[in-house]
Amino acid sequence: TYTMTVNSGGEVYTASSTMQDPLIMDSITVVGEETPFRDELFYEYSVYFQDNPAQEDFARFRLFINDVLQVGSFRYDDRLTDGNYIDFNRFFFERKEDIVSGDIVRIEMLTIDKLTFEYFDTLRRVIASGRGPFSSTSPSNPITNWSNDALGYFSVNSKDVKSAVID
């Protein structure tokens, strides 16, 4: 367990994070398919790994194309899949330019603790609450592991990285 303390403007802020046993990717795949009603390609990204049995596992994924981080929030928790072999393919993001042969896709899997997972999960909800016709006018802050209701998170994590070249 790691702890960070910040003194700022007379206030003391403290946060802790615990390093989890890492999740290790076996492989990744990238498959391009034509969309049924548009003349464009849709890419499905999959990460394959073994969930650690009898342990709560949480992960955050970062997707890069040609070393450019793609905007999106990709998280995993094993609440319903403890100990299973996982095919994680829930990558959703907006991408304006096409992926072409020779592009490099890199996926980083960060094994995180529960509070860090909750921060990113509630952050996604806060961001989503400000969109659409039924959006909230005053969304709350995401859950944090900082004292004094500070905004943000402090995290330690293990990281596994895999890359693939688009054919």
PDB file of C-alpha atoms in Angstrom:
ATOM      1  CA  THR A   1       0.000   0.000   0.000  1.00  0.00           C
ATOM      2  CA  TYR A   2       1.325   3.407  -1.019  1.00  0.00           C
ATOM      3  CA  THR A   3       0.248   6.681   0.559  1.00  0.00           C
ATOM      4  CA  MET A   4       0.659  10.215  -0.755  1.00  0.00           C
ATOM      5  CA  THR A   5       0.276  13.384   1.310  1.00  0.00           C
ATOM      6  CA  VAL A   6      -0.034  16.879  -0.182  1.00  0.00           C
ATOM      7  CA  ASN A   7       0.122  20.127   1.788  1.00  0.00           C
ATOM      8  CA  SER A   8      -1.473  22.985  -0.144  1.00  0.00           C
ATOM      9  CA  GLY A   9      -2.802  26.307   1.074  1.00  0.00           C
ATOM     10  CA  GLY A  10      -2.889  25.132   4.673  1.00  0.00           C
ATOM     11  CA  GLU A  11      -4.879  22.001   3.788  1.00  0.00           C
ATOM     12  CA  VAL A  12      -3.513  18.463   4.052  1.00  0.00           C
ATOM     13  CA  TYR A  13      -4.726  15.902   1.496  1.00  0.00           C
ATOM     14  CA  THR A  14      -3.970  12.191   1.827  1.00  0.00           C
ATOM     15  CA  ALA A  15      -4.686   9.253  -0.479  1.00  0.00           C
ATOM     16  CA  SER A  16      -3.703   5.570  -0.467  1.00  0.00           C
ATOM     17  CA  SER A  17      -3.626   2.917  -3.148  1.00  0.00           C
ATOM     18  CA  THR A  18      -2.763  -0.786  -2.965  1.00  0.00           C
ATOM     19  CA  MET A  19      -0.772  -2.622  -5.644  1.00  0.00           C
ATOM     20  CA  GLN A  20      -2.787  -5.620  -6.860  1.00  0.00           C
ATOM     21  CA  ASP A  21      -1.540  -8.929  -8.264  1.00  0.00           C
ATOM     22  CA  PRO A  22      -1.204  -8.239 -11.985  1.00  0.00           C
ATOM     23  CA  LEU A  23      -3.470  -9.473 -14.725  1.00  0.00           C
ATOM     24  CA  ILE A  24      -1.370 -10.614 -17.691  1.00  0.00           C
ATOM     25  CA  MET A  25      -2.600 -10.512 -21.296  1.00  0.00           C
ATOM     26  CA  ASP A  26      -2.116 -13.646 -23.372  1.00  0.00           C
ATOM     27  CA  SER A  27      -2.727 -11.817 -26.617  1.00  0.00           C
ATOM     28  CA  ILE A  28      -4.674  -9.091 -28.388  1.00  0.00           C
ATOM     29  CA  THR A  29      -6.484  -9.141 -31.711  1.00  0.00           C
ATOM     30  CA  VAL A  30      -7.739  -6.430 -34.040  1.00  0.00           C
ATOM     31  CA  VAL A  31     -10.369  -7.413 -36.589  1.00  0.00           C
ATOM     32  CA  GLY A  32     -11.743  -5.047 -39.241  1.00  0.00           C
ATOM     33  CA  GLU A  33     -15.250  -5.669 -40.545  1.00  0.00           C
ATOM     34  CA  GLU A  34     -17.483  -3.645 -42.834  1.00  0.00           C
ATOM     35  CA  THR A  35     -20.484  -2.126 -41.123  1.00  0.00           C
ATOM     36  CA  PRO A  36     -23.801  -3.414 -42.480  1.00  0.00           C
ATOM     37  CA  PHE A  37     -25.394  -0.069 -43.404  1.00  0.00           C
ATOM     38  CA  ARG A  38     -22.385   2.160 -44.074  1.00  0.00           C
ATOM     39  CA  ASP A  39     -19.464   1.958 -46.418  1.00  0.00           C
ATOM     40  CA  GLU A  40     -16.787   1.959 -43.716  1.00  0.00           C
ATOM     41  CA  LEU A  41     -14.752  -0.402 -41.577  1.00  0.00           C
ATOM     42  CA  PHE A  42     -15.469  -1.115 -37.937  1.00  0.00           C
ATOM     43  CA  TYR A  43     -12.575  -2.409 -35.816  1.00  0.00           C
ATOM     44  CA  GLU A  44     -13.059  -4.784 -32.906  1.00  0.00           C
ATOM     45  CA  TYR A  45     -10.227  -4.909 -30.379  1.00  0.00           C
ATOM     46  CA  SER A  46      -9.991  -7.919 -28.066  1.00  0.00           C
ATOM     47  CA  VAL A  47      -7.750  -8.616 -25.092  1.00  0.00           C
ATOM     48  CA  TYR A  48      -7.382 -12.191 -23.844  1.00  0.00           C
ATOM     49  CA  PHE A  49      -6.318 -12.939 -20.269  1.00  0.00           C
ATOM     50  CA  GLN A  50      -6.897 -15.191 -17.267  1.00  0.00           C
ATOM     51  CA  ASP A  51      -8.684 -13.572 -14.345  1.00  0.00           C
ATOM     52  CA  ASN A  52      -7.035 -14.277 -10.977  1.00  0.00           C
ATOM     53  CA  PRO A  53      -9.306 -16.753  -9.138  1.00  0.00           C
ATOM     54  CA  ALA A  54     -10.609 -15.972  -5.628  1.00  0.00           C
ATOM     55  CA  GLN A  55      -9.375 -12.376  -5.857  1.00  0.00           C
ATOM     56  CA  GLU A  56     -11.199  -9.163  -6.749  1.00  0.00           C
ATOM     57  CA  ASP A  57      -9.644  -7.933  -9.994  1.00  0.00           C
ATOM     58  CA  PHE A  58     -10.035  -4.520 -11.568  1.00  0.00           C
ATOM     59  CA  ALA A  59      -8.348  -3.201 -14.694  1.00  0.00           C
ATOM     60  CA  ARG A  60      -8.216  -0.085 -16.782  1.00  0.00           C
ATOM     61  CA  PHE A  61      -7.220  -0.262 -20.455  1.00  0.00           C
ATOM     62  CA  ARG A  62      -5.492   2.381 -22.536  1.00  0.00           C
ATOM     63  CA  LEU A  63      -5.644   2.017 -26.325  1.00  0.00           C
ATOM     64  CA  PHE A  64      -3.037   3.658 -28.573  1.00  0.00           C
ATOM     65  CA  ILE A  65      -2.951   3.783 -32.360  1.00  0.00           C
ATOM     66  CA  ASN A  66       0.438   4.810 -33.738  1.00  0.00           C
ATOM     67  CA  ASP A  67       1.396   6.016 -30.236  1.00  0.00           C
ATOM     68  CA  VAL A  68      -1.659   8.305 -30.006  1.00  0.00           C
ATOM     69  CA  LEU A  69      -3.842   7.632 -26.967  1.00  0.00           C
ATOM     70  CA  GLN A  70      -7.458   7.103 -28.034  1.00  0.00           C
ATOM     71  CA  VAL A  71     -10.141   8.889 -26.041  1.00  0.00           C
ATOM     72  CA  GLY A  72     -12.381   6.509 -24.169  1.00  0.00           C
ATOM     73  CA  SER A  73     -12.927   4.773 -20.864  1.00  0.00           C
ATOM     74  CA  PHE A  74     -12.301   1.043 -20.833  1.00  0.00           C
ATOM     75  CA  ARG A  75     -12.615  -0.781 -17.510  1.00  0.00           C
ATOM     76  CA  TYR A  76     -12.928  -4.371 -16.311  1.00  0.00           C
ATOM     77  CA  ASP A  77     -14.076  -5.845 -13.035  1.00  0.00           C
ATOM     78  CA  ASP A  78     -14.476  -9.530 -12.311  1.00  0.00           C
ATOM     79  CA  ARG A  79     -17.710  -9.281 -10.332  1.00  0.00           C
ATOM     80  CA  LEU A  80     -19.392 -11.804 -12.636  1.00  0.00           C
ATOM     81  CA  THR A  81     -16.330 -13.503 -14.140  1.00  0.00           C
ATOM     82  CA  ASP A  82     -14.011 -14.347 -11.221  1.00  0.00           C
ATOM     83  CA  GLY A  83     -11.389 -16.900 -12.261  1.00  0.00           C
ATOM     84  CA  ASN A  84     -12.596 -17.136 -15.883  1.00  0.00           C
ATOM     85  CA  TYR A  85     -10.603 -16.847 -19.085  1.00  0.00           C
ATOM     86  CA  ILE A  86     -11.608 -13.436 -20.458  1.00  0.00           C
ATOM     87  CA  ASP A  87     -12.160 -12.162 -24.002  1.00  0.00           C
ATOM     88  CA  PHE A  88     -12.504  -8.439 -23.290  1.00  0.00           C
ATOM     89  CA  ASN A  89     -13.743  -6.583 -26.368  1.00  0.00           C
ATOM     90  CA  ARG A  90     -15.600  -3.584 -25.007  1.00  0.00           C
ATOM     91  CA  PHE A  91     -13.521  -0.802 -26.552  1.00  0.00           C
ATOM     92  CA  PHE A  92     -15.669   2.111 -27.671  1.00  0.00           C
ATOM     93  CA  PHE A  93     -14.223   5.406 -28.806  1.00  0.00           C
ATOM     94  CA  GLU A  94     -14.573   8.042 -31.475  1.00  0.00           C
ATOM     95  CA  ARG A  95     -11.960   7.912 -34.209  1.00  0.00           C
ATOM     96  CA  LYS A  96     -12.023  10.318 -37.136  1.00  0.00           C
ATOM     97  CA  GLU A  97      -9.323   8.886 -39.395  1.00  0.00           C
ATOM     98  CA  ASP A  98      -9.161   5.405 -40.896  1.00  0.00           C
ATOM     99  CA  ILE A  99      -6.836   2.711 -39.669  1.00  0.00           C
ATOM    100  CA  VAL A 100      -4.588   1.493 -42.483  1.00  0.00           C
ATOM    101  CA  SER A 101      -2.249  -1.414 -43.084  1.00  0.00           C
ATOM    102  CA  GLY A 102       0.959  -0.972 -41.101  1.00  0.00           C
ATOM    103  CA  ASP A 103      -0.638   1.017 -38.262  1.00  0.00           C
ATOM    104  CA  ILE A 104       0.404  -0.148 -34.806  1.00  0.00           C
ATOM    105  CA  VAL A 105      -2.202  -0.804 -32.114  1.00  0.00           C
ATOM    106  CA  ARG A 106      -0.926  -0.912 -28.530  1.00  0.00           C
ATOM    107  CA  ILE A 107      -3.049  -1.856 -25.546  1.00  0.00           C
ATOM    108  CA  GLU A 108      -1.951  -1.255 -21.968  1.00  0.00           C
ATOM    109  CA  MET A 109      -3.750  -3.167 -19.221  1.00  0.00           C
ATOM    110  CA  LEU A 110      -3.354  -1.494 -15.827  1.00  0.00           C
ATOM    111  CA  THR A 111      -4.331  -3.680 -12.864  1.00  0.00           C
ATOM    112  CA  ILE A 112      -5.831  -1.240 -10.354  1.00  0.00           C
ATOM    113  CA  ASP A 113      -7.425  -1.326  -6.916  1.00  0.00           C
ATOM    114  CA  LYS A 114     -11.158  -1.050  -6.249  1.00  0.00           C
ATOM    115  CA  LEU A 115     -11.162   2.676  -5.326  1.00  0.00           C
ATOM    116  CA  THR A 116      -9.350   3.593  -8.546  1.00  0.00           C
ATOM    117  CA  PHE A 117     -11.872   1.512 -10.515  1.00  0.00           C
ATOM    118  CA  GLU A 118     -14.741   3.293  -8.725  1.00  0.00           C
ATOM    119  CA  TYR A 119     -13.213   6.678  -9.563  1.00  0.00           C
ATOM    120  CA  PHE A 120     -13.135   5.905 -13.310  1.00  0.00           C
ATOM    121  CA  ASP A 121     -16.555   4.229 -13.208  1.00  0.00           C
ATOM    122  CA  THR A 122     -18.227   7.207 -11.513  1.00  0.00           C
ATOM    123  CA  LEU A 123     -16.252   9.667 -13.668  1.00  0.00           C
ATOM    124  CA  ARG A 124     -17.789   8.027 -16.751  1.00  0.00           C
ATOM    125  CA  ARG A 125     -21.257   8.477 -15.221  1.00  0.00           C
ATOM    126  CA  VAL A 126     -20.589  12.119 -14.317  1.00  0.00           C
ATOM    127  CA  ILE A 127     -19.447  12.854 -17.868  1.00  0.00           C
ATOM    128  CA  ALA A 128     -22.457  11.015 -19.325  1.00  0.00           C
ATOM    129  CA  SER A 129     -24.868  12.911 -17.050  1.00  0.00           C
ATOM    130  CA  GLY A 130     -24.018  16.151 -18.858  1.00  0.00           C
ATOM    131  CA  ARG A 131     -25.069  14.828 -22.279  1.00  0.00           C
ATOM    132  CA  GLY A 132     -28.420  14.358 -23.926  1.00  0.00           C
ATOM    133  CA  PRO A 133     -31.893  15.817 -23.472  1.00  0.00           C
ATOM    134  CA  PHE A 134     -32.373  14.334 -19.967  1.00  0.00           C
ATOM    135  CA  SER A 135     -28.972  15.316 -18.581  1.00  0.00           C
ATOM    136  CA  SER A 136     -28.424  16.449 -15.033  1.00  0.00           C
ATOM    137  CA  THR A 137     -27.805  20.162 -14.502  1.00  0.00           C
ATOM    138  CA  SER A 138     -25.562  19.634 -11.471  1.00  0.00           C
ATOM    139  CA  PRO A 139     -23.667  16.346 -11.618  1.00  0.00           C
ATOM    140  CA  SER A 140     -21.730  15.258  -8.554  1.00  0.00           C
ATOM    141  CA  ASN A 141     -18.000  14.636  -8.402  1.00  0.00           C
ATOM    142  CA  PRO A 142     -16.651  11.134  -8.971  1.00  0.00           C
ATOM    143  CA  ILE A 143     -15.740   8.956  -5.997  1.00  0.00           C
ATOM    144  CA  THR A 144     -12.174   9.674  -4.892  1.00  0.00           C
ATOM    145  CA  ASN A 145      -9.588   8.128  -2.589  1.00  0.00           C
ATOM    146  CA  TRP A 146      -8.349  11.587  -1.518  1.00  0.00           C
ATOM    147  CA  SER A 147      -9.261  13.024   1.875  1.00  0.00           C
ATOM    148  CA  ASN A 148     -11.072  16.371   2.209  1.00  0.00           C
ATOM    149  CA  ASP A 149     -13.208  15.653  -0.890  1.00  0.00           C
ATOM    150  CA  ALA A 150     -10.364  16.561  -3.247  1.00  0.00           C
ATOM    151  CA  LEU A 151     -11.105  15.954  -6.911  1.00  0.00           C
ATOM    152  CA  GLY A 152      -8.983  13.324  -8.664  1.00  0.00           C
ATOM    153  CA  TYR A 153      -7.349  10.047  -7.728  1.00  0.00           C
ATOM    154  CA  PHE A 154      -4.034   8.577  -6.608  1.00  0.00           C
ATOM    155  CA  SER A 155      -3.197   5.144  -7.977  1.00  0.00           C
ATOM    156  CA  VAL A 156      -0.465   2.562  -8.104  1.00  0.00           C
ATOM    157  CA  ASN A 157      -0.839  -0.201 -10.649  1.00  0.00           C
ATOM    158  CA  SER A 158       0.908  -2.970 -12.487  1.00  0.00           C
ATOM    159  CA  LYS A 159       0.978  -2.724 -16.260  1.00  0.00           C
ATOM    160  CA  ASP A 160       1.069  -5.243 -19.086  1.00  0.00           C
ATOM    161  CA  VAL A 161       1.459  -4.121 -22.714  1.00  0.00           C
ATOM    162  CA  LYS A 162       0.762  -5.855 -26.032  1.00  0.00           C
ATOM    163  CA  SER A 163       0.986  -4.504 -29.594  1.00  0.00           C
ATOM    164  CA  ALA A 164      -0.276  -5.610 -32.985  1.00  0.00           C
ATOM    165  CA  VAL A 165       0.410  -4.417 -36.516  1.00  0.00           C
ATOM    166  CA  ILE A 166      -2.631  -3.989 -38.777  1.00  0.00           C
ATOM    167  CA  ASP A 167      -2.377  -6.157 -41.933  1.00  0.00           C
TER     168      ASP A 167
END
